[in-house]
mmCIF file of C-alpha atoms and ligand atoms in Angstrom:
data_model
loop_
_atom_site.group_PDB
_atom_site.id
_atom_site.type_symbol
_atom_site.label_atom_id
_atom_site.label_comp_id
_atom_site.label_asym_id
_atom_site.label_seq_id
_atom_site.Cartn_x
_atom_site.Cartn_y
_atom_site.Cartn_z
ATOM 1 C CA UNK A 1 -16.030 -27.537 61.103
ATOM 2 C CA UNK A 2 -12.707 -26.418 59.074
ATOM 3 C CA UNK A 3 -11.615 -24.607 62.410
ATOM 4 C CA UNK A 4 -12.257 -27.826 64.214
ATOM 5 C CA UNK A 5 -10.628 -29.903 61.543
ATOM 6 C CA UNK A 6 -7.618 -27.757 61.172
ATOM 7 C CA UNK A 7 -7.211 -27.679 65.388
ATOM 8 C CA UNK A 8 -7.222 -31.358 65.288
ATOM 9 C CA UNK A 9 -4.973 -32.182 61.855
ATOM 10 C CA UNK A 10 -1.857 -31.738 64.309
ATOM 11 C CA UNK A 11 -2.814 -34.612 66.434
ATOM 12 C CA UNK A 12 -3.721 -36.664 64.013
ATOM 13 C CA UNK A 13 -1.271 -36.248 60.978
ATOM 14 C CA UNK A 14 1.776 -38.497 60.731
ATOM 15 C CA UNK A 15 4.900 -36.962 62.097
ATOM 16 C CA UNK A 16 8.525 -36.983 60.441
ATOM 17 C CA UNK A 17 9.773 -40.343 61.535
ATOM 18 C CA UNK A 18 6.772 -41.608 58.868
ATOM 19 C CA UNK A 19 6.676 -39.387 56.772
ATOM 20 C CA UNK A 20 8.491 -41.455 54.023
ATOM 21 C CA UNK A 21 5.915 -43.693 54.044
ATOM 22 C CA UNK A 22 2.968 -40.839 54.724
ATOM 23 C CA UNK A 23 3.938 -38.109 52.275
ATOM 24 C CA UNK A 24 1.192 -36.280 50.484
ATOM 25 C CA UNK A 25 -1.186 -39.084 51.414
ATOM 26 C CA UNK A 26 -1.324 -39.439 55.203
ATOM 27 C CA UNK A 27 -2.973 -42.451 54.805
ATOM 28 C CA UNK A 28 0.083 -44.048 53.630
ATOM 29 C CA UNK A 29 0.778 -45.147 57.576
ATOM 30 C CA UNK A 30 -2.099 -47.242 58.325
ATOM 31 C CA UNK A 31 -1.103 -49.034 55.548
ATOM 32 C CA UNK A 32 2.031 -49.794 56.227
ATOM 33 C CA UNK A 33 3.086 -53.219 55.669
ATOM 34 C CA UNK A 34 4.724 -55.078 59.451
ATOM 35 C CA UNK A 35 8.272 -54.372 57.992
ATOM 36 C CA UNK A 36 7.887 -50.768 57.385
ATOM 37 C CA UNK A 37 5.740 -50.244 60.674
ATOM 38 C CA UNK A 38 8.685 -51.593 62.692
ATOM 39 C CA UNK A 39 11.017 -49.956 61.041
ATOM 40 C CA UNK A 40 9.241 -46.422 61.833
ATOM 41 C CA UNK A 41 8.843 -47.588 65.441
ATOM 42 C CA UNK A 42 12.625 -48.650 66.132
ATOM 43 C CA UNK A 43 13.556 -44.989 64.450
ATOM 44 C CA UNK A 44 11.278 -43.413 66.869
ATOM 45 C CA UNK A 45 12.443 -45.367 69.806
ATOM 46 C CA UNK A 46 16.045 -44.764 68.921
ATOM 47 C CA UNK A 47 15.059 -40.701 68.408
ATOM 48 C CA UNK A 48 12.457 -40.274 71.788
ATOM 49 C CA UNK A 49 13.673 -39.715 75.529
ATOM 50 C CA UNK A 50 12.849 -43.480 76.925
ATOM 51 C CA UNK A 51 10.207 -42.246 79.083
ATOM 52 C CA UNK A 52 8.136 -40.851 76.145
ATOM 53 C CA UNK A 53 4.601 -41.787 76.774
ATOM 54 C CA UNK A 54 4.767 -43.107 73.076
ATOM 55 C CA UNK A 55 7.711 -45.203 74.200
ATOM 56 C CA UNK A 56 6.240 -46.576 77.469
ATOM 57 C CA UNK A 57 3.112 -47.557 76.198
ATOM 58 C CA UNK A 58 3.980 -48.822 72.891
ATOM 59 C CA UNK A 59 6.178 -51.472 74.774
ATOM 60 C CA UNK A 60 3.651 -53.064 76.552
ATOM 61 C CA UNK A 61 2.493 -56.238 75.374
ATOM 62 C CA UNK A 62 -0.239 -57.159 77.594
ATOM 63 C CA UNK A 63 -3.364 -55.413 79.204
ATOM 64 C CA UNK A 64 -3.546 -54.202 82.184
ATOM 65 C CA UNK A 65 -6.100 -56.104 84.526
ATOM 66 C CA UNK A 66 -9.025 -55.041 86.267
ATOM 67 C CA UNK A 67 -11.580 -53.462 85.339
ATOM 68 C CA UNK A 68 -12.621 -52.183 82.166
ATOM 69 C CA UNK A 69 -11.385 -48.309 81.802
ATOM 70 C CA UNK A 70 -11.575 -46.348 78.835
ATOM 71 C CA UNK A 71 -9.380 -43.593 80.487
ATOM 72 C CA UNK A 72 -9.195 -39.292 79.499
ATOM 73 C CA UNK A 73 -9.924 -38.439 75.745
ATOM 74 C CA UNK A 74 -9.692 -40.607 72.684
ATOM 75 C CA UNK A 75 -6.177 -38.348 71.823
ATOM 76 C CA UNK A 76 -5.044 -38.822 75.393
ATOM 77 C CA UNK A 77 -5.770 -41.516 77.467
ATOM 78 C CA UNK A 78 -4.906 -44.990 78.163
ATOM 79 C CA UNK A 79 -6.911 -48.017 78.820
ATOM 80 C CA UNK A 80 -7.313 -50.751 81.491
ATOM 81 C CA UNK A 81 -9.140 -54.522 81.272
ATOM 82 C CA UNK A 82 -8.307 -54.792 77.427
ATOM 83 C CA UNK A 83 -9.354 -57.445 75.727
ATOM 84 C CA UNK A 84 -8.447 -58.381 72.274
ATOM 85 C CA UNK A 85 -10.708 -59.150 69.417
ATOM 86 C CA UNK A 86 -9.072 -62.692 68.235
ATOM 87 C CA UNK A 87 -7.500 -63.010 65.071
ATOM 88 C CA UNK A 88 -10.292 -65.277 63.304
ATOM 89 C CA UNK A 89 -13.661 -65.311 63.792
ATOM 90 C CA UNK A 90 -16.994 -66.251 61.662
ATOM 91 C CA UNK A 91 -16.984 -62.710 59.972
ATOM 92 C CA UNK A 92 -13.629 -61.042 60.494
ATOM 93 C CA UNK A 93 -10.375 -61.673 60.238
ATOM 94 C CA UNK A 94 -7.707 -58.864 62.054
ATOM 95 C CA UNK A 95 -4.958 -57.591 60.244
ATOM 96 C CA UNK A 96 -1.491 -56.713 60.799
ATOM 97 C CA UNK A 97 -1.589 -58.994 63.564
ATOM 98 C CA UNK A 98 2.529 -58.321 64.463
ATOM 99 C CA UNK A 99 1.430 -54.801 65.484
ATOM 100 C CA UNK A 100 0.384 -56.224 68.668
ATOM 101 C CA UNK A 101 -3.155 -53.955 68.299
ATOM 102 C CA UNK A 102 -5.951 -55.587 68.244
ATOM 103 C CA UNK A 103 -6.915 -54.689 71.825
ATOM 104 C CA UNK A 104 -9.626 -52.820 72.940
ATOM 105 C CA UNK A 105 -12.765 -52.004 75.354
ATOM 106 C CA UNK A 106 -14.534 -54.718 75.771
ATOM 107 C CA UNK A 107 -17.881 -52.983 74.518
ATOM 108 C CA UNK A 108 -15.993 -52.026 71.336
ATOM 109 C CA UNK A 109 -14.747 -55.694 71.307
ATOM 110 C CA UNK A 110 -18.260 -57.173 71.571
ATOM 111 C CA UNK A 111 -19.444 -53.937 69.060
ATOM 112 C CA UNK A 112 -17.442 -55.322 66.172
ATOM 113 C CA UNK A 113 -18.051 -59.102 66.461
ATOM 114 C CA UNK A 114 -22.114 -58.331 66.536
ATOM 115 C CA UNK A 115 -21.329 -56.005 63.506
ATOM 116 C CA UNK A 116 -19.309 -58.393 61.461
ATOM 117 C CA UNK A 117 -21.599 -60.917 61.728
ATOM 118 C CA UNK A 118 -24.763 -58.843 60.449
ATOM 119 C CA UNK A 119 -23.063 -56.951 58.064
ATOM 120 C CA UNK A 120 -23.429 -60.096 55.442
ATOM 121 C CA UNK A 121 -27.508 -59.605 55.459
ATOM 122 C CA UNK A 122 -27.540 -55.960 56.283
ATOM 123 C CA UNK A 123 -24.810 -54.509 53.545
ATOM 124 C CA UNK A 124 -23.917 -58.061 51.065
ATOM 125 C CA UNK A 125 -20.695 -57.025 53.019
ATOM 126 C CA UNK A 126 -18.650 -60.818 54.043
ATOM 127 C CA UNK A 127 -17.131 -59.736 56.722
ATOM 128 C CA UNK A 128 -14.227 -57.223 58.218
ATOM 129 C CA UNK A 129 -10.950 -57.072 58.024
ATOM 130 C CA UNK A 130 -10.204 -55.217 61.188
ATOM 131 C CA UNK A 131 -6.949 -53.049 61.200
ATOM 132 C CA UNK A 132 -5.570 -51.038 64.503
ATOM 133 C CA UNK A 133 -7.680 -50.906 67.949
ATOM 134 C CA UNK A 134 -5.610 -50.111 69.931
ATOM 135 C CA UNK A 135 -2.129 -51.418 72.092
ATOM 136 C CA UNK A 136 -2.585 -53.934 75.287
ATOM 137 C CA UNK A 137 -2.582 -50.660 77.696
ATOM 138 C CA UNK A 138 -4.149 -48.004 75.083
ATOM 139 C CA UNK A 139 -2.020 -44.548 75.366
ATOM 140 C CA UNK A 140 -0.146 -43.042 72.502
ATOM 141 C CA UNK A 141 1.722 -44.840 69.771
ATOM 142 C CA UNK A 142 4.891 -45.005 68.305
ATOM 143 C CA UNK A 143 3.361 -44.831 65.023
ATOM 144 C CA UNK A 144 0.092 -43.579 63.068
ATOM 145 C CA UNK A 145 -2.633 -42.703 65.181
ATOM 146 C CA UNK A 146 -3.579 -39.228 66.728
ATOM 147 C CA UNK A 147 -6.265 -41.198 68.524
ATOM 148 C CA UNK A 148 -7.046 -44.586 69.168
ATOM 149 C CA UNK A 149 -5.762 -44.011 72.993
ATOM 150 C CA UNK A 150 -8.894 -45.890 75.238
ATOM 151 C CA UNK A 151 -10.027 -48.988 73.373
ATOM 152 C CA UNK A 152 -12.725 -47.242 71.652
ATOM 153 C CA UNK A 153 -11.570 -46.479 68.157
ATOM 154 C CA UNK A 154 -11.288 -48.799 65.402
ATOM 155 C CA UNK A 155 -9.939 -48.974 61.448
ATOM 156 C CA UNK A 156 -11.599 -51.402 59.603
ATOM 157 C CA UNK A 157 -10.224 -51.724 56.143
ATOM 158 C CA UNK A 158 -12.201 -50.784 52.844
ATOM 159 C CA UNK A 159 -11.527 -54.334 51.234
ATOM 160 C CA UNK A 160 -14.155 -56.912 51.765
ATOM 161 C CA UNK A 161 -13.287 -59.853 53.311
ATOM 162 C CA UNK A 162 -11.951 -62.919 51.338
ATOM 163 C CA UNK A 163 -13.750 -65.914 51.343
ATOM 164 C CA UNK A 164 -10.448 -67.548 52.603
ATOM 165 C CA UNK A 165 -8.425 -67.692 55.475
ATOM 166 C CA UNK A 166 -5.262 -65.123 55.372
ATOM 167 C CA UNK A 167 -2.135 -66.133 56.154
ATOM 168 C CA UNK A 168 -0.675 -64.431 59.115
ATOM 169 C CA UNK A 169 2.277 -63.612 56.306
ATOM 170 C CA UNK A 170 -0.483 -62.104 54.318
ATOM 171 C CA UNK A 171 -2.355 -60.048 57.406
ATOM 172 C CA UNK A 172 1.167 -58.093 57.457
ATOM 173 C CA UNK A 173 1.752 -57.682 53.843
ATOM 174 C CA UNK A 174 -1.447 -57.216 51.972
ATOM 175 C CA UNK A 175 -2.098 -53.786 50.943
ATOM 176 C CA UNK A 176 -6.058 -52.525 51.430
ATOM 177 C CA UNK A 177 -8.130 -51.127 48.451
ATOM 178 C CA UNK A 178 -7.884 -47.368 47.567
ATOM 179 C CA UNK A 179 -11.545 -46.060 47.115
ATOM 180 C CA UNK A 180 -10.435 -42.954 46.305
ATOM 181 C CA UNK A 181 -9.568 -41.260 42.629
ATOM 182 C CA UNK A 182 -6.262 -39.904 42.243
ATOM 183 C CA UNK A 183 -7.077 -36.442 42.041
ATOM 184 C CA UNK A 184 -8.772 -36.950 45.810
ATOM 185 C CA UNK A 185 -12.165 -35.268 44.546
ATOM 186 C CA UNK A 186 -14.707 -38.320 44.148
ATOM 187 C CA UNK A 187 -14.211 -42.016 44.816
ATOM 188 C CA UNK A 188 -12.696 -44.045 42.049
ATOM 189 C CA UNK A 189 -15.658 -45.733 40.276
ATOM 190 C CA UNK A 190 -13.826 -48.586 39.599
ATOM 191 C CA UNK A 191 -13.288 -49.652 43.528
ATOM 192 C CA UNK A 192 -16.129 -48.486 44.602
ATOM 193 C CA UNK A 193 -19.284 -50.264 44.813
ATOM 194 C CA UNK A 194 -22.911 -50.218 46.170
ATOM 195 C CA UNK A 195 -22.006 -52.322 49.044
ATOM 196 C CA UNK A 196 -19.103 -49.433 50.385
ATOM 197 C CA UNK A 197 -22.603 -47.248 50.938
ATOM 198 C CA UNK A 198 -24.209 -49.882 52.744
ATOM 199 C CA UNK A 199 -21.288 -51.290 54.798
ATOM 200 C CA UNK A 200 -20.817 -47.237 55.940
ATOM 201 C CA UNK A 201 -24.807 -46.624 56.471
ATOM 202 C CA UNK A 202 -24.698 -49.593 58.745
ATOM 203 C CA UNK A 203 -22.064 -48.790 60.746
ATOM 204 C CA UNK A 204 -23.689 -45.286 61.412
ATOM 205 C CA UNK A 205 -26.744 -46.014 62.244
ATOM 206 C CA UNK A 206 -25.407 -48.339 65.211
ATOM 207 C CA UNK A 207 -26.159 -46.571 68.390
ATOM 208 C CA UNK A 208 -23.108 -47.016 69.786
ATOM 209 C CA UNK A 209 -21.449 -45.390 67.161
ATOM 210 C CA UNK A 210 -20.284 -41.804 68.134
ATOM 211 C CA UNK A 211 -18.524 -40.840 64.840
ATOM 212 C CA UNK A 212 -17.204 -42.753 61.355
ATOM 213 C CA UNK A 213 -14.133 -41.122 59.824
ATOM 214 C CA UNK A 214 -14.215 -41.235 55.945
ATOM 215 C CA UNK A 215 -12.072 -39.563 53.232
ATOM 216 C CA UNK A 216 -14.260 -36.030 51.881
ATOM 217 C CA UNK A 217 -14.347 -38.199 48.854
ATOM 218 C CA UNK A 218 -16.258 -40.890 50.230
ATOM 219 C CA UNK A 219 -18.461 -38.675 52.070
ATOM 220 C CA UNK A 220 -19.032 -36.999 49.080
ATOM 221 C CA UNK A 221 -20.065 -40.195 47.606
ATOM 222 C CA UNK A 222 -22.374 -40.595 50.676
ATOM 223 C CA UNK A 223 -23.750 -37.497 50.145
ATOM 224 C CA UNK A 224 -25.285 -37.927 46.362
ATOM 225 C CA UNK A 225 -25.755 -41.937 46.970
ATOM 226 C CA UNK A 226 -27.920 -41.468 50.438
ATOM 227 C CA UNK A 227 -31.090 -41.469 50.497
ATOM 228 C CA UNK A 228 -34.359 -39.249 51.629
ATOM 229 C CA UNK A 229 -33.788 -40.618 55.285
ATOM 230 C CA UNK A 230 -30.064 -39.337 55.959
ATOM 231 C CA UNK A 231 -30.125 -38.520 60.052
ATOM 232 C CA UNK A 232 -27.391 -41.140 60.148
ATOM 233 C CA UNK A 233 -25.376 -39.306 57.885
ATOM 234 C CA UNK A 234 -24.266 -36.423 60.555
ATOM 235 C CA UNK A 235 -21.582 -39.301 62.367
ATOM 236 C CA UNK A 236 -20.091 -40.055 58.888
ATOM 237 C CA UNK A 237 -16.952 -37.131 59.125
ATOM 238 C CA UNK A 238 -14.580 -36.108 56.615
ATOM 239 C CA UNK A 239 -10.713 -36.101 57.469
ATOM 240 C CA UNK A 240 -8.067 -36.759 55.916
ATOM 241 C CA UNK A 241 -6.394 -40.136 54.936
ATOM 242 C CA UNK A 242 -9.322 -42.620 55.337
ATOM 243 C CA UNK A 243 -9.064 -43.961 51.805
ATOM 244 C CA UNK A 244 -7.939 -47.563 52.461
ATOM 245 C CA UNK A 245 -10.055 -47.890 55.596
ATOM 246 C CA UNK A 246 -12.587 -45.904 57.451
ATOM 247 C CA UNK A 247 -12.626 -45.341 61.415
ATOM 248 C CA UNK A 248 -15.356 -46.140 63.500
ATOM 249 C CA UNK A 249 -15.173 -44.611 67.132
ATOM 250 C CA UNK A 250 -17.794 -45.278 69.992
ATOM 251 C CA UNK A 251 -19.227 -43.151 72.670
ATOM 252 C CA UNK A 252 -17.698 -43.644 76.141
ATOM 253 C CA UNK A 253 -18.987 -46.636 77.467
ATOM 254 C CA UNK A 254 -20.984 -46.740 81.408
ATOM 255 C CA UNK A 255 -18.455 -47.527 84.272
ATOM 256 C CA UNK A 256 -15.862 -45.410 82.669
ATOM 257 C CA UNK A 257 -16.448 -42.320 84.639
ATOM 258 C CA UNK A 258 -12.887 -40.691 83.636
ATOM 259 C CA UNK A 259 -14.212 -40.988 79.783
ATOM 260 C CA UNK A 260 -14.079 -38.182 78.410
ATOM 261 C CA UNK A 261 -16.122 -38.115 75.156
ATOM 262 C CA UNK A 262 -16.449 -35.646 72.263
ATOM 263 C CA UNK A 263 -18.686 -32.598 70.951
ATOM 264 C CA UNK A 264 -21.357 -34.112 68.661
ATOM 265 C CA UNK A 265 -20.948 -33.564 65.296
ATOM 266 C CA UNK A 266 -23.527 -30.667 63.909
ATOM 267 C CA UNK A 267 -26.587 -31.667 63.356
ATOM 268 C CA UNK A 268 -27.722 -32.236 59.342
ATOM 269 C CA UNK A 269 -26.458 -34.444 56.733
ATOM 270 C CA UNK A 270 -22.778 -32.756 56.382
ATOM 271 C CA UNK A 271 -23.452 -32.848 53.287
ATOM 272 C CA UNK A 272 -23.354 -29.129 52.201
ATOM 273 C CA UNK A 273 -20.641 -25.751 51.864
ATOM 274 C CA UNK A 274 -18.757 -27.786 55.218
ATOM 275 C CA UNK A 275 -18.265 -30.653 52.730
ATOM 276 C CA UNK A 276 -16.619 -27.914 49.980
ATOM 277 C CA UNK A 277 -13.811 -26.708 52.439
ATOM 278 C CA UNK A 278 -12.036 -30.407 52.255
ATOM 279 C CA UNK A 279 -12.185 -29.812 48.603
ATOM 280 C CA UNK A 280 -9.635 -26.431 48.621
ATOM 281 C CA UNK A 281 -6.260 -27.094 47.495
ATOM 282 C CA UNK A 282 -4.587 -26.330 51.232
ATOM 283 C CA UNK A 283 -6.778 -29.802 52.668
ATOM 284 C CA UNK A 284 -6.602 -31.540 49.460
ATOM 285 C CA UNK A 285 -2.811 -31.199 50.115
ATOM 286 C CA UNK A 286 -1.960 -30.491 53.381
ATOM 287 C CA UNK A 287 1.662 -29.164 53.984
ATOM 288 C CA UNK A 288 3.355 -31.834 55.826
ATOM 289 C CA UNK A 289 2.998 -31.470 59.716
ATOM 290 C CA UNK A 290 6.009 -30.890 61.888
ATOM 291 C CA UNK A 291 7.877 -34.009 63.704
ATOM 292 C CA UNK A 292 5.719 -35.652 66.245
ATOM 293 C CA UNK A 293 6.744 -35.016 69.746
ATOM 294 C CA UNK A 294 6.869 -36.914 72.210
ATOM 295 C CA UNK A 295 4.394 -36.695 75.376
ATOM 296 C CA UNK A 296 4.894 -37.076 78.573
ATOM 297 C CA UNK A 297 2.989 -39.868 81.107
ATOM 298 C CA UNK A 298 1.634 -36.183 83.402
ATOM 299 C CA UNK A 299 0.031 -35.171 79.552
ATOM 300 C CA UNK A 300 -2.170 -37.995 80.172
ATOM 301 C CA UNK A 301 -4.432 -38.501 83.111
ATOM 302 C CA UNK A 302 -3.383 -39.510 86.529
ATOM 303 C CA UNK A 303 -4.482 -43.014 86.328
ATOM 304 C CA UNK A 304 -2.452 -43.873 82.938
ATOM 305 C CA UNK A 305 0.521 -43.647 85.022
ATOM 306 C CA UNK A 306 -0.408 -46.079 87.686
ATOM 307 C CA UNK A 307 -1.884 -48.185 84.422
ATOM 308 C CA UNK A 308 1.611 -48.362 82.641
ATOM 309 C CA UNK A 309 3.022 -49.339 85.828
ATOM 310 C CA UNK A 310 0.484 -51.967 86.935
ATOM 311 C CA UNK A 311 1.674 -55.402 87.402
ATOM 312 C CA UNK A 312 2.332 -57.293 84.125
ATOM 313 C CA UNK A 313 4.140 -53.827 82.848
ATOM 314 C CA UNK A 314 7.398 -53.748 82.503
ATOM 315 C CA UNK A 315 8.076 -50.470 80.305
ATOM 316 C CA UNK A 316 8.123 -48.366 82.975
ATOM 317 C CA UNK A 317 9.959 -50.279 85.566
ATOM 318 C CA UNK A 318 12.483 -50.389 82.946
ATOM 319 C CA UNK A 319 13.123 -46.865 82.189
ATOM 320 C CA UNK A 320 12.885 -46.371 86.028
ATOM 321 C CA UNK A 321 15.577 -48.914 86.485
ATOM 322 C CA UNK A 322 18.216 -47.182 83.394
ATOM 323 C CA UNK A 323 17.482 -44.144 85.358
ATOM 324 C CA UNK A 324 18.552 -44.828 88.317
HETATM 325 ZN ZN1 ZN B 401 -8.206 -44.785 62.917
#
């Protein structure tokens, strides 16, 4: 598991043009407020070649039609037939709406609206507030995010939902609560409360849930709070960040044949020595990674090409057209 975790940190940690706001806590970028996460993604703009995959795709502002694709590997696809999750419903309420990412598969769409709205009676947990999905196309971003890349991963913040309406003001500015203690070793006591366990343990054991990502902290919280019956404990994974929200990604979905899903986790609770190697001073403060770098549309499959340049998208008819 370290070996797999270490493979995968460069993917997923934030690169230099965040790192301000993602320093010792990578974290730090999923919680960026609207104005700092536009800031980071006009630097990057300014700083990548204009046909950066990153740059193409994080342009697009609406889905690409047809039908519903979750294309190549959740760290390098791209995604057709979006749909978004709307910005209000009964049990949820999506934040950071001016990031434009709220779109996703539609099985991951229709995944979190069921969730939401039996996560009241099943955890005493209100409702979500729903961070990142994904962008209108999927594909790399501009900023945060390793993964996310075909509609099937989503951050759903650690903060219960209020009992009020947020201000679409607010949805860009509020900051999410920090379960976490300083230190990074346990959760802090005083954010974290029975109901974290049960919102977590019901996301799990959903059958369409492939893996959750949680802070080690958390899933060390997991660990001593579970109970006898744990099987659903093997999906909750440790990485790093995943203090202010946790991830929740779903298996590849039928009718997307170029899906390409994941190893399962081990089997077992997670619970044991694995657990102890997030705890060593190198992961409990990972050197910074090196800048991100831009990708190219032909490191993503085929098909995300033709997707970025499907009717309705204009990134790549643009760069086409400066480069002629
Ligand atoms: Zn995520």
């Amino acid at each position: 598991m370290g070996r797999e975790a270490a493979l995968m940190r460069s993917v997923f940690l934030c690169g230099v043009f965040t790192l301000l706001a993602c320093f010792g806590r990578v974290e730090a970028c999923a919680q960026d407020t609207a104005a700092e996460e536009a800031a980071h993604r006009a630097m990057v703009i300014a700083q990548f070649p204009p046909g950066a995959a990153q740059v193409l795709f994080g342009r697009e502002s609406m889905p690409a039609t047809g039908p519903p694709q979750a294309i190549g590997s959740y760290v390098r696809g791209c995604l057709s037939g979006a749909i978004a999750l709307p910005a209000d419903g009964p049990n949820w309420q999506v934040m950071r709406p001016s990031r434009n990412r709220a779109w996703g598969h539609p099985v991951l769409i229709a995944f979190l609206e069921r969730l939401a709205q039996k996560l009241p009676s099943e955890a005493g947990w209100p409702g979500l507030l729903v961070g990142d999905i994904a962008q209108p196309r999927g594909g790399p971003m501009l900023t945060g995010h390793g993964s996310h890349q075909i509609g099937l991963d989503a951050d759903i913040w650690l903060t219960p939902m209020p009992n009020r309406r947020l201000s679409p003001a607010e949805r860009d500015a509020l900051s999410a609560t920090d379960v976490v203690a300083r230190n990074g070793r346990d959760i802090d006591p005083a954010a974290w409360t029975p109901q974290h366990r049960l919102l977590l343990e019901a996301v799990a054991r959903e059958p369409l849930v492939e893996r959750v990502f949680v802070n080690p902290a958390i899933k060390r919280a997991l660990c001593r709070e579970g109970g006898p019956e744990r099987a659903w404990m093997a999906k909750i994974r440790p990485w790093w960040g995943h203090n202010y929200h946790f991830h929740v990604r779903l298996y590849c979905p039928s009718g997307s044949p170029q899906c390409h899903g994941q190893t399962p986790p081990p089997p077992g609770d997670g619970c044991g020595r694995e657990l102890d190697w997030w705890f060593t001073e190198k992961e409990l403060h990972p050197a910074p990674s090196g800048p991100r770098k831009p990708l190219r549309l032909v490191d993503l499959p085929l098909a995300c090409t033709a997707l970025v340049a499907a009717p309705g998208g204009q990134a790549l008819r643009q760069f086409q057209g400066t480069a002629q």
